[in-house]
Amino acid sequence: MTPEEFRAAAHELVDWIADFRLRVPDLPVRSEAEPGEVRTALAGPPPERPEPFAALMDDLDRVVVPGITQIQSPGYFAWFPSNAALASVLGDMASSGLGALGITWQSAPALTELEEVVTEWLRELCGLAPEWRGAIHDTASTACLVAMLAARERATGLGETRGGLQAEPAPLVVYATAQAHSSVPKAVLLAGFGRENLRLVDVDPVTYAMDPGSLRAAMAADVAAGRRPAAVVASIGTTGTTAVDPVAEIVTVAAEHGAWVHVDAAMAGSAMLLPECRHLFAGVDGADSLSWNPHKWLGTVLDTSLLYVRDVAHLTAVMSTNPSYLRSAVDGEVTQYKDWGIPLGRRFRALKLWFHLRLDGAEAIRARLRRDLDNARWLAGEVEAEPGWELLAPVTLQTVCLRHVPAELVGTDGSVTDLDALDAHTLGWVERVNASGRAFLTAALLEGRWMARVSIGAEPTERGDVEALWTLAREAVAPHR
Ligand SMILES: Cc1ncc(COP(=O)(O)O)c(C=O)c1O
């Protein structure tokens, strides 16, 4: 494709994207594709000869669009917001168009230094202490793995340069709660600690937040048994209920054993932009690492995950490589992001944040986040006021966890008579909402029982859309009202 051919096709594609975004509200929110349907429609011999652009666009329209769940729909309330602000999409296009290669500072000085600029902007916007230095990773899962590797190496005094974990005299232990995202145990396992050395600390039965007293007791028990506390992963905004682990107290307890504290605020981190929400992050400046995803609620298109650390020298000691072909005269003067994480080659992701922040501005982003918080409070109020419905967890941010209990399942003493029937009812009405195509929400287990999660925060979701969802939910339980 020549630059002129690209110009023509790209104009068409940009028009197509704009039109697509305009019609998203009319599409079924959950994809109605059957397993294998997309593959069957698009499989065939690999193309040997160029095809017309129009043929490709036709397949995009006909097969790919119905083959995705419409995360950018105002009726999207599932999992967590995964916004793709169009301003950041422009940055993504610029990133691919530039074709830059981020392997060293020398391979693309702007890629490195713009990443320094935008991570510093976000540090400031979030009110984090100046010691934090950030880098952009693909996901919070990767960021957590990097944090666990850094924690392991601090606990072992860079044991990787000797016999590694296999030479450690005592097992190293990591602490989190059962509410932590699945990427947390995954990172702990991948970093070599072993499942036997992952402690799931008790949570408060009402807030689902880590109980610092139980953390202290678990660490003491491990020490008494000859094991060494190495790290704690605190979650601010758990995936299930947006529970907030008390980071300030966790930092104090961890410090008694020199354990690393990683804060996973993947979804909730965006709330740091709002001064009125910063109390949820109290103590975070005492942690060792902190990750959050602008590619969730903030709205920068995937993949844009931030990992901040306070001790860059330690991180680079763990991660750095120095093969002859990557050396340059400026090494030592410049940031080498290859030494801040796992991959060598890095995309120019900073452009996505740069475009997003410059074209939309923090003020508008804050207003949108506040709108979502307000909508969640409104829905929570409706649920509380409606007979037969209950809130299952405090609404700390934009996620509302709820359940409908049909009158026939309530015993004379007010308790539920058949929990399995209640589970079936919850899964049934959630499926009826999702099958309607007008909204999509997620059922999830809380303490072994099904609940519905309404995660508010898609960029186009306004109060009217939340009202429509609430009507839909009440209709979906109608036979049982
Ligand atoms: C609290 C929390 N941590 C981590 C993750 C994983 O994020 P990513 O998809 O960026 O790995 C999620 C996403 O669901 C999350 O909610």
Coordinates of C-alpha atoms and ligand atoms in Angstrom, one line a residue, residues 80 138-142 181 183-184 235-239 264-267 293 295-296 302 305, ligand 1:
F80 CA -15.9 -2.8 34.2
D138 CA -0.1 -3.3 28.5
T139 CA -2.3 -4.4 31.4
A140 CA -2.7 -4.4 35.1
S141 CA -1.9 -8.1 35.0
T142 CA 1.5 -7.5 33.6
H181 CA -8.5 -9.9 40.9
S183 CA -4.5 -11.6 38.0
V184 CA -3.1 -11.3 41.5
S235 CA -6.7 -3.8 46.1
I236 CA -8.4 -0.4 45.8
G237 CA -11.6 -1.2 44.0
T238 CA -11.9 -5.0 43.8
T239 CA -13.5 -6.3 40.7
D264 CA -3.9 -2.8 42.5
A265 CA -6.3 0.0 41.6
A266 CA -6.9 -1.1 38.0
M267 CA -10.4 0.2 37.7
N293 CA -5.6 1.4 34.1
H295 CA -7.8 1.9 29.7
K296 CA -10.8 1.3 32.0
L302 CA -6.7 -0.3 25.5
S305 CA -2.0 0.5 32.1
Ligands
LIG1 C1 -9.1 -4.8 40.3 C2 -8.6 -5.4 39.0 N1 -7.3 -5.7 38.9 C3 -6.7 -6.2 37.7 C4 -7.5 -6.3 36.6 C5 -6.9 -6.8 35.4 O1 -6.7 -5.8 34.4 P1 -6.0 -6.0 33.0 O2 -7.1 -6.5 32.1 O3 -5.5 -4.7 32.6 O4 -5.0 -7.0 33.3 C6 -8.9 -5.9 36.7 C7 -9.7 -6.1 35.5 O5 -10.8 -6.6 35.6 C8 -9.4 -5.4 37.9 O6 -10.7 -5.1 38.0

